[in-house]
């Protein structure tokens, strides 16, 4: 991000304001860089339904990981003067391991999220909004709260916004730490002051969400795409990824692990893993080779070096039996123990299970225990088959939410690609090995 | 049932929320359609003032908000950032998620444990530090990473631990 004038609003709608490397936290600075001009334009020229149609035409898909079309989600909200209270919520509970993009947007361009949410609230005629921010993001909370106060002072928030007669209030709600809060119905329960157990669907939040009222939940990055679409149009947005992907726009991609230059970059949707890893992250650190990669967080299946030339978009990565997820790559080098890496991922999900559904609550600790045994060479014959069966028992459709199915994605792919690594963890004489390690034979 | 009700009431009996705490909790209640939504924030307010949330505080918060004590307790025990036991003056939270795991979290944790003598959940005898794991801090390009109180640090090499801890007395 430090190189001279590289990012323009036409090519880097999410991050161009950071081209000079300085966070834009004051409203005057943000306004001088097109800030709140999309809001002015929409409230002057676009009826709510027209704004939703524009977002549909742009084919914006949710950047939180699931890729659901944003405009379609919005169009499910009941509209009209009789509907009453409606909520707009930003899922800013960024906690997917290996994901570090929303923090950047909120800390460095807080007004971008604020403007984007006001615009989105206009589209669904929301009356109240919350930014559900994870509690550890202390700097983001401070900057967002200041941005909200400044926006209110300027008349972008509150009563009779820009003379339209429309009232909208927006608050920062900080969480108290649980991964499951990123699941939208669990997030709503948490916002209501309850344990963050996911809700059974239907009803979907668009109809009955927070306090039983129609509610839209979108990710930070998803929201931040809206002002560009309003200012430059749907065709411009889909053109940003022309030739690379049929999903429109740019995407915040990134890489972490033992690469030369870990970081986050705004690139056209459909940029390949190879370009992200080799050109932007500078390749592997000296002496290391790529063994595997998670395309977008801990709940996405491993891919191999041979998959690096795939376009990083929702459908292409899905065809390779993984998911683009959040689009931030976690790189596993050849000096890592793949069993230990998998055990670390499962430990995370095991700890973060909310405990509501039995397969998840009991199955994940069991999985973690088997993996720990294999990691330490104390596995028993049949352990790998048990793990394979757990991948099915914890898979889609067995639980209220996607936590357990997400947890087994890296496990099932690790077993498929690296089975011999797991086999090496089976002790020749399991009972003796466990006794020697101090365990019960 | 009357017996257990009396027990709850008496155990909360000696615990009194300060005027400041009650004022802050009532202020939060205004931000939501239903006062219950301020439960998590109320727990954080009490913890901010006292360092942790004692048994008596649970019932006291419940009375201000107007819900049951068991409901407040259910929330208090669900969330990682609410402490139901006393903690040290400074809480060290080390990210143990995948990107930090790949970039040296285990060595960092071993060095911090060696210098403080702490395992997960432990507090030093002088009440200076408590050590906890934390989920991915979204700082993956700067792993291994940790938080001490509200400050995020990363990447932290084991050799930098001594100087870092000295900043928190």
Coordinates of C-alpha atoms in Angstrom, one line a residue:
Chain A
X1 CA 0.0 0.0 0.0
X2 CA 3.0 2.3 0.3
X3 CA 3.9 2.6 -3.4
X4 CA 3.0 5.9 -5.0
X5 CA -0.5 6.7 -6.3
X6 CA -1.5 3.3 -7.4
X7 CA -5.1 2.9 -6.3
X8 CA -7.9 4.9 -7.9
X9 CA -11.6 4.9 -7.0
X10 CA -12.4 3.3 -10.4
X11 CA -10.1 0.4 -9.8
X12 CA -9.8 0.0 -6.0
X13 CA -13.2 1.2 -4.7
X14 CA -12.6 -0.3 -1.2
X15 CA -9.1 0.9 -0.4
X16 CA -8.2 3.7 -2.8
X17 CA -8.5 6.3 0.0
X18 CA -5.5 4.6 1.7
X19 CA -3.3 5.2 -1.2
X20 CA -1.0 7.5 0.7
X21 CA -0.8 5.1 3.6
X22 CA -2.7 7.3 6.2
X23 CA -5.9 6.2 7.8
X24 CA -8.9 8.4 6.9
X25 CA -10.6 8.8 10.3
X26 CA -11.9 12.4 10.1
X27 CA -15.2 13.1 8.3
X28 CA -13.8 16.2 6.5
X29 CA -11.0 14.1 5.0
X30 CA -13.4 11.4 4.0
X31 CA -15.8 13.9 2.4
X32 CA -13.0 15.4 0.4
X33 CA -12.4 11.9 -1.1
X34 CA -15.9 11.4 -2.4
X35 CA -17.1 10.6 1.1
X36 CA -20.9 10.6 1.6
X37 CA -21.4 11.6 -2.1
X38 CA -23.0 8.2 -2.8
X39 CA -25.4 8.7 0.1
X40 CA -26.4 12.1 -1.2
X41 CA -26.9 10.7 -4.7
X42 CA -29.0 7.7 -3.6
X43 CA -31.2 9.8 -1.3
X44 CA -31.8 12.2 -4.1
X45 CA -32.1 9.9 -7.1
X46 CA -32.8 6.3 -6.0
X47 CA -35.9 4.9 -4.4
X48 CA -35.2 2.0 -2.0
X49 CA -36.4 -0.6 -4.5
X50 CA -34.2 0.9 -7.2
X51 CA -31.1 0.7 -5.0
X52 CA -31.8 -2.9 -4.2
X53 CA -32.2 -3.6 -7.9
X54 CA -28.9 -1.9 -8.6
X55 CA -27.1 -4.1 -6.1
X56 CA -28.8 -7.1 -7.7
X57 CA -27.7 -6.0 -11.2
X58 CA -24.1 -5.6 -9.9
X59 CA -24.3 -9.2 -8.7
X60 CA -22.6 -8.3 -5.4
X61 CA -22.1 -11.5 -3.4
X62 CA -21.6 -11.6 0.4
X63 CA -18.0 -11.2 1.4
X64 CA -18.4 -12.8 4.8
X65 CA -17.7 -16.3 3.3
X66 CA -21.0 -17.7 2.1
X67 CA -21.3 -15.6 -1.1
X68 CA -25.1 -15.1 -1.0
X69 CA -26.2 -12.4 -3.5
X70 CA -26.7 -9.3 -1.4
X71 CA -29.4 -7.7 -3.5
X72 CA -31.5 -10.9 -3.4
X73 CA -31.2 -11.0 0.4
X74 CA -32.4 -7.4 0.6
X75 CA -35.3 -8.1 -1.7
X76 CA -36.7 -10.6 0.8
X77 CA -37.4 -7.9 3.3
X78 CA -41.0 -6.8 3.6
X79 CA -41.4 -3.2 2.4
X80 CA -44.0 -0.5 2.7
X81 CA -45.3 2.0 5.3
X82 CA -47.0 -0.6 7.4
X83 CA -44.0 -2.8 8.2
X84 CA -42.7 -0.7 11.1
X85 CA -39.3 -1.4 12.8
X86 CA -36.6 -3.0 10.7
X87 CA -33.0 -3.6 11.6
X88 CA -29.8 -3.5 9.6
X89 CA -26.8 -5.2 11.3
X90 CA -23.2 -5.3 10.3
X91 CA -21.5 -8.6 11.1
X92 CA -18.1 -7.2 12.2
X93 CA -17.4 -10.1 14.5
X94 CA -14.3 -11.0 12.4
X95 CA -13.0 -14.2 14.0
X96 CA -12.6 -16.7 11.2
X97 CA -9.0 -17.9 11.8
X98 CA -6.7 -16.5 9.1
X99 CA -9.0 -13.6 8.2
X100 CA -7.8 -10.0 8.7
X101 CA -9.7 -7.8 6.3
X102 CA -12.6 -6.2 8.1
X103 CA -10.3 -4.9 10.8
X104 CA -8.4 -2.9 8.1
X105 CA -11.5 -1.3 6.7
X106 CA -12.9 -0.3 10.1
X107 CA -9.7 0.9 11.6
X108 CA -8.5 2.9 8.6
X109 CA -11.7 4.1 6.8
X110 CA -14.4 3.9 9.5
X111 CA -16.7 6.4 7.6
X112 CA -16.7 4.0 4.6
X113 CA -18.6 1.5 6.7
X114 CA -20.9 4.1 8.2
X115 CA -21.8 5.6 4.8
X116 CA -22.3 2.1 3.4
X117 CA -24.6 1.1 6.2
X118 CA -26.8 4.2 5.9
X119 CA -27.1 3.6 2.2
X120 CA -28.1 -0.1 2.8
X121 CA -30.5 1.0 5.5
X122 CA -32.2 3.2 2.9
X123 CA -32.6 0.3 0.5
X124 CA -34.5 -1.8 3.1
X125 CA -36.1 1.2 4.9
X126 CA -34.4 0.2 8.2
X127 CA -35.1 2.3 11.2
X128 CA -32.2 1.2 13.4
X129 CA -28.8 -0.4 12.9
X130 CA -26.1 -2.0 14.9
X131 CA -22.4 -2.7 14.1
X132 CA -21.8 -6.0 15.9
X133 CA -18.1 -5.6 16.5
X134 CA -15.9 -8.1 18.2
X135 CA -14.8 -7.0 21.6
X136 CA -11.1 -7.2 20.9
X137 CA -11.2 -4.6 18.1
X138 CA -10.7 -1.8 20.5
X139 CA -9.3 0.7 18.0
X140 CA -12.0 0.0 15.5
X141 CA -14.7 0.6 18.2
X142 CA -13.1 3.9 19.1
X143 CA -12.9 5.1 15.5
X144 CA -16.4 3.9 14.5
X145 CA -18.0 5.6 17.5
X146 CA -16.3 8.8 16.6
X147 CA -17.4 8.4 12.9
X148 CA -21.0 7.8 14.0
X149 CA -20.9 11.0 16.1
X150 CA -19.5 13.0 13.3
X151 CA -22.0 11.6 10.8
X152 CA -24.8 12.5 13.1
X153 CA -23.5 16.0 13.5
X154 CA -23.5 16.4 9.7
X155 CA -27.1 15.2 9.3
X156 CA -26.2 11.8 7.7
X157 CA -27.7 10.0 10.7
X158 CA -30.6 10.6 13.0
X159 CA -33.9 12.3 12.2
X160 CA -34.9 13.6 8.7
X161 CA -31.6 12.5 7.1
X162 CA -30.6 15.0 4.3
X163 CA -34.1 16.4 4.4
X164 CA -35.8 13.2 3.2
X165 CA -38.0 12.7 6.3
X166 CA -36.3 9.3 6.9
X167 CA -35.0 8.5 10.4
X168 CA -32.2 6.0 11.0
X169 CA -30.0 5.5 14.1
X170 CA -26.8 3.5 14.1
X171 CA -24.9 2.1 17.1
X172 CA -21.8 0.2 17.8
X173 CA -22.4 -3.0 19.8
X174 CA -19.3 -4.7 21.0
X175 CA -19.3 -8.5 21.6
X176 CA -17.8 -10.4 24.4
X177 CA -16.0 -13.1 22.5
X178 CA -17.3 -16.2 20.8
X179 CA -16.7 -17.3 17.3
X180 CA -20.3 -18.5 16.9
X181 CA -21.4 -14.9 17.0
X182 CA -20.4 -14.7 13.4
X183 CA -23.3 -17.0 12.5
X184 CA -26.1 -14.5 11.7
X185 CA -28.8 -16.0 13.9
X186 CA -26.4 -16.5 16.8
X187 CA -25.3 -12.9 16.3
X188 CA -28.9 -11.8 16.6
X189 CA -29.4 -13.8 19.8
X190 CA -26.2 -12.2 21.2
X191 CA -27.3 -8.8 20.2
X192 CA -30.5 -9.4 22.2
X193 CA -28.4 -10.2 25.2
X194 CA -28.7 -14.0 25.1
X195 CA -26.3 -16.9 24.7
X196 CA -25.2 -17.0 21.1
X197 CA -26.9 -20.2 20.1
X198 CA -27.9 -20.3 16.5
X199 CA -31.6 -20.2 15.7
X200 CA -33.5 -22.8 13.7
X201 CA -34.4 -21.5 10.2
X202 CA -37.0 -20.7 8.9
X203 CA -38.0 -18.1 9.7
X204 CA -35.1 -16.3 8.1
X205 CA -33.9 -13.1 9.7
X206 CA -35.1 -11.1 6.6
X207 CA -38.7 -11.8 7.9
X208 CA -38.2 -12.3 11.7
X209 CA -34.7 -11.5 13.0
X210 CA -33.8 -9.2 15.9
X211 CA -36.6 -8.9 18.3
X212 CA -38.8 -10.7 15.8
X213 CA -38.5 -7.8 13.3
X214 CA -37.2 -8.0 9.7
X215 CA -33.5 -7.9 9.9
X216 CA -30.6 -7.8 7.3
X217 CA -27.1 -9.0 8.4
X218 CA -24.2 -8.3 6.1
X219 CA -20.5 -8.4 6.4
X220 CA -18.3 -5.3 6.7
X221 CA -16.6 -5.8 3.3
X222 CA -20.0 -6.5 1.6
X223 CA -21.4 -3.2 2.8
X224 CA -18.3 -1.2 1.8
X225 CA -19.0 -2.2 -1.9
X226 CA -22.3 -0.3 -2.0
X227 CA -21.1 3.4 -2.4
X228 CA -19.0 2.5 -5.5
X229 CA -22.0 0.7 -7.0
X230 CA -24.2 3.8 -6.4
X231 CA -21.6 6.2 -7.9
X232 CA -20.4 4.2 -10.8
X233 CA -23.1 1.7 -11.6
X234 CA -23.7 -2.0 -11.9
X235 CA -21.9 -2.4 -15.2
X236 CA -18.8 -0.8 -13.9
X237 CA -18.9 -3.1 -10.9
X238 CA -19.2 -6.3 -12.9
X239 CA -16.5 -5.0 -15.3
X240 CA -14.0 -4.8 -12.4
X241 CA -13.6 -8.6 -12.6
X242 CA -14.0 -8.9 -16.4
X243 CA -12.2 -11.8 -17.9
X244 CA -11.5 -13.3 -14.4
X245 CA -14.8 -14.1 -12.8
X246 CA -18.5 -13.7 -13.3
X247 CA -18.8 -12.5 -9.8
X248 CA -18.5 -8.7 -9.9
X249 CA -16.2 -6.3 -8.2
X250 CA -12.9 -6.4 -6.3
X251 CA -12.1 -8.5 -3.3
X252 CA -9.9 -8.1 -0.3
X253 CA -7.5 -11.0 -0.6
X254 CA -4.6 -11.8 1.6
X255 CA -2.0 -14.3 2.7
X256 CA -0.6 -15.3 6.1
X257 CA 1.7 -18.1 7.2
X258 CA 5.4 -18.2 6.4
X259 CA 5.4 -16.1 3.3
X260 CA 7.7 -13.2 2.6
X261 CA 5.2 -10.4 2.8
X262 CA 2.0 -11.3 4.5
X263 CA -0.8 -8.8 4.0
X264 CA -4.2 -7.8 2.6
X265 CA -4.7 -6.4 -1.0
X266 CA -7.7 -5.3 -3.0
X267 CA -7.6 -7.2 -6.3
X268 CA -10.2 -8.0 -9.0
X269 CA -12.5 -10.8 -8.1
X270 CA -11.2 -14.0 -9.6
X271 CA -7.5 -13.2 -9.1
X272 CA -5.6 -16.5 -8.9
X273 CA -4.1 -18.0 -5.7
X274 CA -0.7 -17.9 -7.5
X275 CA -0.9 -14.2 -8.2
X276 CA -1.8 -13.5 -4.5
X277 CA 0.9 -15.8 -3.2
X278 CA 3.7 -15.1 -5.5
X279 CA 3.2 -11.5 -6.7
X280 CA 1.6 -9.9 -3.7
X281 CA 2.9 -12.0 -0.8
X282 CA 6.3 -12.4 -2.4
X283 CA 6.3 -16.2 -2.3
X284 CA 7.4 -18.5 0.5
X285 CA 10.0 -17.5 3.0
X286 CA 13.5 -18.8 2.1
X287 CA 14.0 -22.5 2.4
X288 CA 10.3 -23.3 2.5
X289 CA 8.0 -24.8 -0.1
X290 CA 4.2 -24.6 -0.3
X291 CA 2.5 -27.8 0.9
X292 CA -1.1 -26.8 1.2
X293 CA -3.3 -23.8 1.5
X294 CA -6.7 -22.9 3.0
X295 CA -8.3 -20.5 0.5
X296 CA -10.4 -18.5 2.9
X297 CA -10.3 -19.4 6.6
X298 CA -10.1 -22.3 8.9
X299 CA -13.5 -23.7 7.8
X300 CA -12.4 -24.2 4.1
X301 CA -11.0 -27.4 2.6
X302 CA -7.3 -27.6 2.0
X303 CA -6.1 -27.1 -1.6
X304 CA -2.7 -28.1 -3.0
X305 CA 0.0 -26.2 -5.1
X306 CA -1.7 -27.6 -8.2
X307 CA -4.8 -25.5 -7.5
X308 CA -2.9 -22.2 -7.4
X309 CA -4.0 -21.2 -10.9
X310 CA -7.7 -21.4 -10.1
X311 CA -9.6 -18.1 -10.0
X312 CA -10.4 -17.2 -6.5
X313 CA -14.1 -16.8 -6.7
X314 CA -17.0 -18.6 -5.1
X315 CA -17.9 -21.0 -7.9
X316 CA -14.4 -21.9 -9.2
X317 CA -13.1 -22.8 -5.7
X318 CA -16.3 -24.7 -5.0
X319 CA -15.6 -26.9 -8.1
X320 CA -12.3 -27.8 -6.6
X321 CA -14.2 -29.2 -3.5
X322 CA -13.3 -26.2 -1.3
X323 CA -14.8 -22.8 -0.6
X324 CA -13.4 -19.3 -1.3
X325 CA -14.7 -18.4 2.2
X326 CA -13.3 -15.0 3.3
X327 CA -10.6 -15.1 0.5
X328 CA -7.7 -14.7 2.8
X329 CA -5.3 -17.5 2.2
X330 CA -3.5 -19.4 5.0
X331 CA -0.3 -20.9 3.7
X332 CA 1.0 -24.2 5.1
X333 CA 4.7 -24.8 4.3
X334 CA 6.5 -28.1 4.0
X335 CA 8.2 -27.9 7.4
X336 CA 4.8 -28.1 9.2
X337 CA 3.3 -31.3 10.5
X338 CA 0.0 -31.5 8.7
X339 CA -1.5 -33.6 11.5
X340 CA -0.6 -30.9 14.0
X341 CA -2.0 -28.2 11.7
X342 CA -5.3 -30.1 11.4
X343 CA -5.4 -30.7 15.1
X344 CA -4.9 -26.9 15.7
X345 CA -7.9 -26.2 13.4
X346 CA -10.1 -28.7 15.1
X347 CA -9.1 -27.6 18.6
X348 CA -10.3 -24.1 17.7
X349 CA -13.8 -25.3 16.5
X350 CA -14.1 -27.7 19.5
X351 CA -13.5 -24.9 21.9
X352 CA -15.8 -22.5 20.1
X353 CA -18.8 -24.9 19.7
X354 CA -21.7 -23.3 21.4
X355 CA -22.8 -26.7 22.7
X356 CA -26.4 -26.5 21.3
X357 CA -26.2 -29.5 19.0
X358 CA -24.9 -32.9 20.1
X359 CA -22.9 -33.9 17.0
X360 CA -20.9 -30.6 17.3
X361 CA -20.6 -30.5 21.1
X362 CA -19.5 -34.1 21.5
X363 CA -18.1 -34.9 18.1
X364 CA -15.5 -32.1 17.9
X365 CA -13.8 -32.9 21.2
X366 CA -13.7 -36.5 20.2
X367 CA -12.2 -35.5 16.8
X368 CA -9.6 -33.3 18.6
X369 CA -8.6 -36.2 20.9
X370 CA -8.1 -38.6 18.0
X371 CA -6.0 -36.1 16.2
X372 CA -3.9 -35.3 19.3
X373 CA -3.2 -39.1 19.6
X374 CA -2.2 -39.3 15.9
X375 CA 0.0 -36.2 16.2
X376 CA 2.0 -37.8 19.1
X377 CA 2.3 -41.2 17.4
X378 CA -0.2 -42.8 19.8
X379 CA -3.0 -43.4 17.3
X380 CA -4.8 -46.8 17.2
X381 CA -5.7 -48.8 14.1
X382 CA -9.1 -47.6 13.0
X383 CA -8.6 -44.0 14.2
X384 CA -8.4 -42.7 10.6
X385 CA -11.6 -44.5 9.7
X386 CA -13.3 -43.1 12.8
X387 CA -12.2 -39.6 11.7
X388 CA -13.6 -40.2 8.2
X389 CA -16.9 -41.3 9.7
X390 CA -16.9 -38.2 12.0
X391 CA -16.6 -36.0 8.9
X392 CA -20.0 -37.4 7.8
X393 CA -21.6 -37.3 11.3
X394 CA -20.6 -33.6 11.7
X395 CA -21.3 -32.7 8.1
X396 CA -24.1 -30.6 6.6
X397 CA -27.6 -31.1 7.8
X398 CA -26.7 -32.6 11.2
X399 CA -26.7 -29.4 13.2
X400 CA -28.5 -26.0 13.4
X401 CA -25.6 -24.1 11.9
X402 CA -22.5 -24.4 9.8
X403 CA -19.8 -24.5 12.5
X404 CA -19.4 -28.3 12.6
X405 CA -19.7 -28.8 8.8
X406 CA -17.1 -26.0 8.5
X407 CA -14.8 -27.7 11.0
X408 CA -14.6 -30.9 9.2
X409 CA -13.8 -29.3 5.8
X410 CA -10.1 -29.0 6.5
X411 CA -10.1 -32.4 8.2
X412 CA -11.8 -34.3 5.3
X413 CA -9.4 -32.7 2.8
X414 CA -6.3 -33.3 4.9
X415 CA -7.3 -37.0 5.1
X416 CA -7.8 -37.1 1.4
X417 CA -4.6 -35.4 0.4
X418 CA -2.2 -36.4 3.2
X419 CA -3.5 -39.8 4.5
X420 CA 0.0 -41.2 4.9
X421 CA 0.9 -38.4 7.4
X422 CA -2.0 -39.6 9.5
X423 CA -1.1 -43.2 9.1
X424 CA 2.4 -42.5 10.5
X425 CA 0.7 -41.5 13.7
X426 CA -0.7 -44.9 14.4
X427 CA 1.5 -46.7 17.0
X428 CA 2.8 -50.1 16.1
X429 CA 1.7 -51.2 19.6
X430 CA -0.9 -48.7 20.6
X431 CA -1.4 -49.9 24.2
X432 CA 2.3 -49.8 25.0
X433 CA 2.7 -46.4 23.3
X434 CA -0.1 -44.9 25.3
X435 CA 1.2 -46.4 28.5
X436 CA 4.7 -45.1 27.8
X437 CA 3.2 -41.6 27.2
X438 CA 1.5 -41.8 30.6
X439 CA -1.9 -42.5 29.3
X440 CA -4.3 -45.3 30.1
X441 CA -3.4 -48.4 28.1
Chain B
X1 CA -38.1 -23.3 45.8
X2 CA -38.6 -20.6 48.3
X3 CA -35.4 -21.8 50.0
X4 CA -33.3 -21.4 46.9
X5 CA -34.8 -18.0 46.2
X6 CA -33.8 -16.8 49.6
X7 CA -30.3 -18.2 49.1
X8 CA -29.9 -16.2 45.9
X9 CA -31.1 -13.1 47.5
X10 CA -28.8 -13.4 50.5
X11 CA -25.8 -14.2 48.5
X12 CA -26.3 -11.0 46.5
X13 CA -27.1 -9.2 49.7
X14 CA -23.7 -7.8 50.5
X15 CA -23.0 -6.9 46.9
X16 CA -23.9 -3.4 45.9
X17 CA -23.4 -1.9 42.4
X18 CA -22.0 1.6 42.5
X19 CA -24.0 4.6 41.3
X20 CA -21.6 4.9 38.4
X21 CA -22.2 1.3 37.4
X22 CA -26.0 1.5 37.6
X23 CA -25.9 4.8 35.6
X24 CA -23.8 3.2 32.9
X25 CA -26.0 0.1 32.7
X26 CA -29.1 2.2 32.4
X27 CA -27.5 4.3 29.7
X28 CA -26.8 1.1 27.7
X29 CA -30.4 -0.1 28.2
X30 CA -31.6 2.9 26.2
X31 CA -29.8 1.7 23.0
X32 CA -32.0 -1.4 22.5
X33 CA -35.7 -2.3 22.1
X34 CA -35.5 -4.6 25.1
X35 CA -33.4 -3.9 28.2
X36 CA -32.2 -7.5 28.2
X37 CA -29.9 -6.6 25.3
X38 CA -27.8 -4.6 27.7
X39 CA -26.9 -7.8 29.7
X40 CA -23.5 -8.3 28.0
X41 CA -22.6 -4.7 28.2
X42 CA -23.7 -4.6 31.9
X43 CA -21.3 -7.5 32.7
X44 CA -18.5 -5.7 30.8
X45 CA -19.3 -2.5 32.8
X46 CA -19.0 -4.3 36.1
X47 CA -15.8 -6.0 35.0
X48 CA -14.4 -2.7 33.9
X49 CA -14.9 -1.3 37.4
X50 CA -13.9 -4.4 39.4
X51 CA -11.7 -6.5 37.1
X52 CA -14.1 -9.5 37.2
X53 CA -17.7 -10.4 37.9
X54 CA -18.4 -11.8 41.3
X55 CA -21.5 -14.0 42.1
X56 CA -23.2 -11.1 43.8
X57 CA -22.9 -9.0 40.7
X58 CA -24.9 -11.4 38.7
X59 CA -28.0 -11.0 40.8
X60 CA -27.5 -7.2 41.2
X61 CA -27.3 -6.8 37.4
X62 CA -30.4 -8.9 36.9
X63 CA -32.3 -6.6 39.2
X64 CA -31.3 -3.5 37.3
X65 CA -32.2 -5.0 34.0
X66 CA -35.3 -6.8 35.2
X67 CA -34.5 -10.4 34.2
X68 CA -33.7 -13.5 36.2
X69 CA -30.3 -14.1 37.8
X70 CA -29.9 -17.4 36.0
X71 CA -30.3 -15.7 32.7
X72 CA -27.5 -13.3 33.5
X73 CA -25.4 -16.2 34.7
X74 CA -26.1 -18.1 31.5
X75 CA -24.8 -15.2 29.5
X76 CA -21.8 -14.5 31.8
X77 CA -20.5 -18.1 31.5
X78 CA -21.0 -18.2 27.7
X79 CA -18.7 -15.4 26.6
X80 CA -14.9 -15.6 26.7
X81 CA -14.3 -12.0 27.7
X82 CA -16.4 -12.1 30.9
X83 CA -14.3 -13.3 33.9
X84 CA -16.1 -15.1 36.6
X85 CA -13.0 -15.5 38.7
X86 CA -10.5 -12.8 39.8
X87 CA -7.8 -12.1 37.2
X88 CA -4.4 -10.3 37.4
X89 CA -3.9 -6.6 36.8
X90 CA -3.0 -7.4 33.3
X91 CA -4.5 -10.2 31.1
X92 CA -2.3 -11.7 28.5
X93 CA -4.2 -13.3 25.7
X94 CA -2.2 -15.3 23.2
X95 CA -3.7 -16.0 19.8
X96 CA -3.5 -19.8 19.3
X97 CA -5.3 -20.0 15.9
X98 CA -3.9 -21.2 12.7
X99 CA -1.9 -18.3 11.3
X100 CA -0.1 -17.7 14.6
X101 CA 0.3 -21.5 15.0
X102 CA 2.2 -21.5 11.7
X103 CA 4.4 -18.6 12.6
X104 CA 5.6 -19.5 16.1
X105 CA 2.8 -19.3 18.6
X106 CA 4.1 -22.4 20.5
X107 CA 7.5 -20.9 21.1
X108 CA 6.0 -17.6 22.1
X109 CA 3.6 -19.3 24.6
X110 CA 6.4 -21.4 26.0
X111 CA 8.5 -18.4 26.6
X112 CA 5.7 -16.5 28.3
X113 CA 4.9 -19.5 30.5
X114 CA 8.5 -19.8 31.4
X115 CA 8.8 -16.2 32.5
X116 CA 5.5 -16.0 34.3
X117 CA 5.3 -19.6 35.5
X118 CA 1.7 -19.6 34.2
X119 CA -0.4 -22.2 32.4
X120 CA -3.7 -21.3 30.8
X121 CA -6.1 -19.7 33.2
X122 CA -3.4 -19.1 35.8
X123 CA -2.6 -15.9 37.7
X124 CA 0.7 -15.0 39.1
X125 CA 1.0 -14.9 42.9
X126 CA 1.7 -11.2 42.9
X127 CA -1.6 -10.6 40.9
X128 CA 0.2 -9.1 38.0
X129 CA -0.6 -11.4 35.1
X130 CA -3.3 -13.8 34.0
X131 CA -2.7 -16.0 31.0
X132 CA -5.4 -17.0 28.5
X133 CA -5.7 -18.2 24.9
X134 CA -7.7 -16.2 22.5
X135 CA -9.3 -16.9 19.1
X136 CA -7.7 -15.5 15.9
X137 CA -7.2 -11.7 16.5
X138 CA -7.5 -10.8 12.9
X139 CA -3.8 -9.7 13.0
X140 CA -2.6 -12.7 11.0
X141 CA -0.1 -10.8 8.9
X142 CA 1.7 -10.0 12.1
X143 CA 1.8 -13.4 13.8
X144 CA 2.5 -14.6 16.3
X145 CA 0.3 -12.0 18.0
X146 CA -1.1 -11.4 21.4
X147 CA -3.1 -8.9 23.4
X148 CA -2.2 -7.5 26.8
X149 CA -5.2 -5.7 28.2
X150 CA -6.5 -3.6 25.3
X151 CA -3.1 -3.5 23.4
X152 CA -2.4 -5.8 20.4
X153 CA 1.2 -6.7 19.8
X154 CA 2.6 -8.6 16.8
X155 CA 4.7 -10.2 15.6
X156 CA 6.3 -11.0 19.0
X157 CA 9.5 -13.0 19.0
X158 CA 10.3 -15.0 22.1
X159 CA 13.4 -12.8 22.6
X160 CA 11.1 -9.7 22.9
X161 CA 8.9 -11.1 25.7
X162 CA 11.0 -9.8 28.6
X163 CA 10.9 -6.2 27.3
X164 CA 7.2 -6.4 26.5
X165 CA 6.2 -7.7 29.9
X166 CA 8.2 -5.1 31.6
X167 CA 5.8 -2.5 30.2
X168 CA 3.0 -3.9 32.3
X169 CA 3.7 -3.5 36.0

